[in-house]
Structures are given as structure tokens and as C-alpha cells.
């Protein structure tokens, strides 16, 4: 079975502090992992995907197959990072994304 | 503007009264999908469509129907809504399959009394 777990429903950090949103997954094969973000009054949108190995808005995420994790990190949080973040997984050949429950990130000034 | 449009955005209805939530995309995407979002459960896929006249069940298809007669439209039909279908619904589309980025609609909040 495919499962994505985001252990923190809420995460609050101060501006300028490092932030890490945790994502753990359960999947026996080689998954594709994504982070989606929903800013206030905006649509859910792709933030980054692990195969791209890119940094978007200062965020990075590394797929750790040994720990089955795909944590999202940013060294210095900004107020505009406040949003709802969803980790998602696509299994090999699957035509769906399996989403985690989401983490609401609040950056305090 | 390239986007996915859902209607209605908000709806309160009663048990058993058939309703349709429309979804339209103007990006010529082949793939479209419906998700529902419930507290503590994240987003769960209801149905998806790889192309016109090609639809398939997702994880929670019970109580729903879909159709894909045109590439741009993918309506979600609740033939006989029940209170457990009270939820926030999202339509999404993508170029081909789900290998790329999913583009989401703004969501439709449905309450079934």
C-alpha cells in the first residue's frame, strides 16, 4: 500500500529561522515524490519534485530511500512562506498522487 | 489565463438531490482527475481520465460518476448525495498522465444535509 505521512499538522517558526517540514512515505518500489503548496486564497500548486533536484523559493527536498523520507527544508524562513504544504507520492505506473494530510506552516515576524 | 475552473464553488444541498460539479480546463490537457479533501485524510482521488472517453476509478469512487465527452470538461456527478459526501472537492489536470505537474482548480465545498 502507498501511504504518505506528514506528522506535523501545524508548524510555527520565526522569520529567519530554518524550517523543516517532515514527510515519510510507505511504498515498496521506487516512488516519485512531490511537494505541493497552497498559499492563502490561491490554488494548490506544485512546489518541487524530487527528480528535478531543484531549489524553488529557497526550498529543497532530498529523497532518502533508506529512511523513506522526503523532508522539505529551507535555511531561512520568510513570512511569505506561510502556507499549507502537502507531500505527495506517485507509485510506478500509477495515475494518481497519494497525498499526505498536510502541514500548515506559519512564519512569525 | 491558463487555468482549471470548477463550479459551483460552494453548494449546500439535501440528501438524494442529484448534483453535478463541473470542471473545465483551457490548457488542452489530456489527463484530468477529481480529488476530495477531508480533515486528517489529505486529498484522495475519486476518478481520473487519461483522455476523451477514457475514465477510471480512483481510491474512493463510490457514490460518484464522471464523464469525459470533451477534452476540456470533466464533470463530477453525485446521483444521490449523502452526508458522507460532504467535503472539499478539487479538479486537476495535466498534460499526459501524471508524470508532470498537476494543475488544480480552486475547489468546490459541498455540504449535504
Coordinates of C-alpha atoms in Angstrom, one line a residue:
Chain A
X1 CA 0.0 0.0 0.0
X2 CA 1.1 3.5 -0.7
X3 CA 1.0 6.0 2.2
X4 CA 2.3 9.4 2.9
X5 CA 2.6 10.7 6.4
X6 CA 3.2 14.3 7.5
X7 CA 3.5 14.1 11.2
X8 CA 3.0 17.8 11.9
X9 CA -0.4 19.4 11.3
X10 CA 0.9 22.7 12.4
X11 CA 4.4 24.2 12.4
X12 CA 5.3 27.6 13.5
X13 CA 8.8 29.2 13.2
X14 CA 10.2 32.7 13.4
X15 CA 11.3 34.6 10.3
X16 CA 14.9 33.9 9.5
X17 CA 14.9 30.6 11.3
X18 CA 15.4 27.3 9.5
X19 CA 12.4 25.3 8.7
X20 CA 11.9 21.6 8.0
X21 CA 8.6 20.0 7.1
X22 CA 8.6 16.3 7.5
X23 CA 7.3 13.7 5.1
X24 CA 7.6 10.0 5.4
X25 CA 6.2 7.5 2.9
X26 CA 5.4 3.9 2.6
X27 CA 6.0 2.2 -0.8
X28 CA 7.8 -0.9 -1.8
X29 CA 9.0 0.3 -5.2
X30 CA 10.7 3.5 -6.5
X31 CA 8.4 6.4 -6.0
X32 CA 8.2 9.8 -7.4
X33 CA 7.8 12.4 -4.6
X34 CA 6.4 15.9 -4.8
X35 CA 5.7 18.9 -2.6
X36 CA 2.6 20.9 -3.3
X37 CA 1.8 24.2 -1.6
X38 CA -1.3 26.2 -1.1
X39 CA -0.9 29.9 -0.2
X40 CA -3.8 31.8 1.2
X41 CA -6.5 32.4 -1.4
X42 CA -4.5 30.6 -4.1
X43 CA -4.8 27.2 -5.7
X44 CA -2.8 24.2 -4.8
X45 CA 0.4 24.3 -6.9
X46 CA 3.5 22.3 -7.4
X47 CA 6.5 23.5 -5.4
X48 CA 9.1 20.9 -6.3
X49 CA 9.6 17.3 -7.3
X50 CA 12.5 15.1 -6.3
X51 CA 13.5 14.1 -9.8
X52 CA 14.3 17.7 -10.7
X53 CA 16.7 18.1 -7.8
X54 CA 15.9 21.8 -7.9
X55 CA 15.6 24.6 -5.3
X56 CA 12.4 26.6 -5.6
X57 CA 11.9 29.7 -3.5
X58 CA 14.8 28.6 -1.4
X59 CA 13.2 25.2 -0.6
X60 CA 14.9 21.9 -1.2
X61 CA 13.9 18.3 -0.6
X62 CA 16.0 15.2 -0.7
X63 CA 14.6 11.7 -1.2
X64 CA 16.1 9.4 1.4
X65 CA 15.2 5.9 0.4
X66 CA 16.8 4.3 3.4
X67 CA 14.6 6.3 5.8
X68 CA 11.7 6.6 3.3
X69 CA 11.5 10.3 3.8
X70 CA 11.3 13.4 1.7
X71 CA 11.6 16.3 4.1
X72 CA 11.2 19.9 2.8
X73 CA 13.8 22.3 4.1
X74 CA 14.6 26.0 3.9
X75 CA 17.6 27.6 5.7
X76 CA 16.0 31.0 6.4
X77 CA 12.2 31.2 6.6
X78 CA 10.4 34.2 5.2
X79 CA 6.9 35.4 6.1
X80 CA 5.6 34.7 2.6
X81 CA 6.4 31.0 3.1
X82 CA 3.3 30.8 5.4
X83 CA 1.1 28.3 3.6
X84 CA -0.3 24.8 3.6
X85 CA 2.2 22.2 2.4
X86 CA 1.4 18.8 1.0
X87 CA 3.8 15.9 0.4
X88 CA 2.6 13.6 -2.4
X89 CA 3.8 10.3 -3.9
X90 CA 3.3 8.6 -7.2
X91 CA 3.9 4.9 -7.5
X92 CA 5.5 3.4 -10.6
X93 CA 2.9 3.4 -13.4
X94 CA 0.2 4.8 -11.1
X95 CA -2.1 7.5 -12.4
X96 CA -2.7 9.2 -9.1
X97 CA -0.9 11.1 -6.5
X98 CA -1.2 9.9 -2.9
X99 CA -1.2 13.0 -0.6
X100 CA -0.3 13.4 3.0
X101 CA -2.5 15.2 5.4
X102 CA -0.7 18.5 5.0
X103 CA 1.2 20.8 7.3
X104 CA 0.2 24.3 7.9
X105 CA 3.4 26.4 8.2
X106 CA 3.2 29.8 9.9
X107 CA 6.2 32.1 9.8
X108 CA 6.1 34.6 12.7
X109 CA 7.7 38.1 12.2
Chain B
X1 CA -5.3 32.8 -18.4
X2 CA -4.4 29.1 -18.3
X3 CA -6.5 27.5 -15.5
X4 CA -8.8 24.9 -14.2
X5 CA -12.3 26.2 -13.4
X6 CA -14.8 24.5 -11.1
X7 CA -18.4 25.3 -10.5
X8 CA -20.1 25.8 -8.1
X9 CA -17.5 26.9 -5.6
X10 CA -19.9 26.4 -2.7
X11 CA -23.1 24.3 -2.5
X12 CA -25.4 23.2 0.2
X13 CA -27.9 20.5 -0.8
X14 CA -30.0 17.8 0.7
X15 CA -29.7 14.0 0.7
X16 CA -30.8 12.4 -2.6
X17 CA -30.9 15.5 -4.8
X18 CA -28.7 14.9 -7.8
X19 CA -26.0 17.4 -8.4
X20 CA -23.1 18.0 -10.8
X21 CA -19.8 19.8 -10.2
X22 CA -18.4 21.0 -13.4
X23 CA -14.7 21.2 -14.2
X24 CA -13.2 22.8 -17.3
X25 CA -9.6 23.4 -18.3
X26 CA -8.3 25.5 -21.1
X27 CA -4.8 24.1 -21.4
X28 CA -5.6 21.2 -23.8
X29 CA -4.6 18.7 -21.1
X30 CA -5.3 15.1 -21.7
X31 CA -5.3 14.0 -18.1
X32 CA -8.0 15.1 -15.6
X33 CA -8.8 14.0 -12.1
X34 CA -11.1 14.6 -9.2
X35 CA -9.9 14.6 -5.5
X36 CA -11.8 15.1 -2.3
X37 CA -10.2 16.6 0.8
X38 CA -11.3 15.6 4.3
X39 CA -9.8 16.7 7.6
X40 CA -7.0 14.4 8.6
X41 CA -7.1 12.4 5.4
X42 CA -5.4 14.6 2.8
X43 CA -6.6 14.5 -0.7
X44 CA -7.9 11.2 -2.1
X45 CA -8.5 10.5 -5.7
X46 CA -12.1 9.8 -6.8
X47 CA -11.8 9.3 -10.6
X48 CA -9.4 10.1 -13.3
X49 CA -9.4 10.3 -17.1
X50 CA -6.5 9.8 -19.4
X51 CA -8.3 11.2 -22.4
X52 CA -11.7 11.7 -24.0
X53 CA -14.0 8.7 -23.3
X54 CA -11.3 7.1 -21.1
X55 CA -12.1 7.2 -17.3
X56 CA -11.1 5.0 -14.4
X57 CA -11.8 4.7 -10.7
X58 CA -9.5 6.2 -8.1
X59 CA -9.4 5.3 -4.4
X60 CA -12.9 6.5 -3.4
X61 CA -15.2 6.2 -6.4
X62 CA -18.4 5.0 -4.5
X63 CA -21.3 7.3 -4.9
X64 CA -19.8 9.3 -7.8
X65 CA -19.9 9.2 -11.6
X66 CA -17.8 11.1 -14.2
X67 CA -17.8 11.5 -17.9
X68 CA -15.3 12.8 -20.4
X69 CA -17.1 13.6 -23.6
X70 CA -14.8 16.6 -24.5
X71 CA -11.2 17.1 -23.7
X72 CA -11.7 20.3 -21.7
X73 CA -14.6 19.1 -19.5
X74 CA -14.7 16.5 -16.7
X75 CA -17.9 16.8 -14.6
X76 CA -18.3 15.0 -11.3
X77 CA -21.8 13.7 -10.8
X78 CA -23.4 12.8 -7.4
X79 CA -26.5 10.8 -8.4
X80 CA -27.9 10.6 -4.8
X81 CA -25.7 12.6 -2.5
X82 CA -25.4 11.5 1.1
X83 CA -24.0 13.4 4.2
X84 CA -20.7 11.4 4.0
X85 CA -20.0 13.2 0.7
X86 CA -19.8 16.5 2.4
X87 CA -16.3 17.5 1.5
X88 CA -14.0 19.9 -0.4
X89 CA -13.6 18.7 -4.0
X90 CA -10.7 19.5 -6.3
X91 CA -10.4 19.0 -10.0
X92 CA -6.9 18.8 -11.5
X93 CA -5.4 18.4 -14.9
X94 CA -2.1 17.6 -16.5
X95 CA -0.5 17.2 -20.0
X96 CA -0.2 13.5 -20.3
X97 CA -0.8 11.2 -17.4
X98 CA 0.5 12.2 -14.0
X99 CA 4.2 12.3 -14.8
X100 CA 4.2 16.1 -14.8
X101 CA 2.7 18.9 -12.8
X102 CA -0.9 18.7 -11.7
X103 CA -2.9 22.0 -12.2
X104 CA -5.6 22.4 -9.6
X105 CA -8.9 24.2 -9.6
X106 CA -9.9 26.4 -6.7
X107 CA -12.0 23.7 -5.1
X108 CA -15.8 23.2 -4.5
X109 CA -17.1 23.0 -1.0
X110 CA -20.1 20.7 -0.9
X111 CA -22.4 20.2 2.1
X112 CA -25.0 17.5 2.0
X113 CA -27.7 17.8 4.7

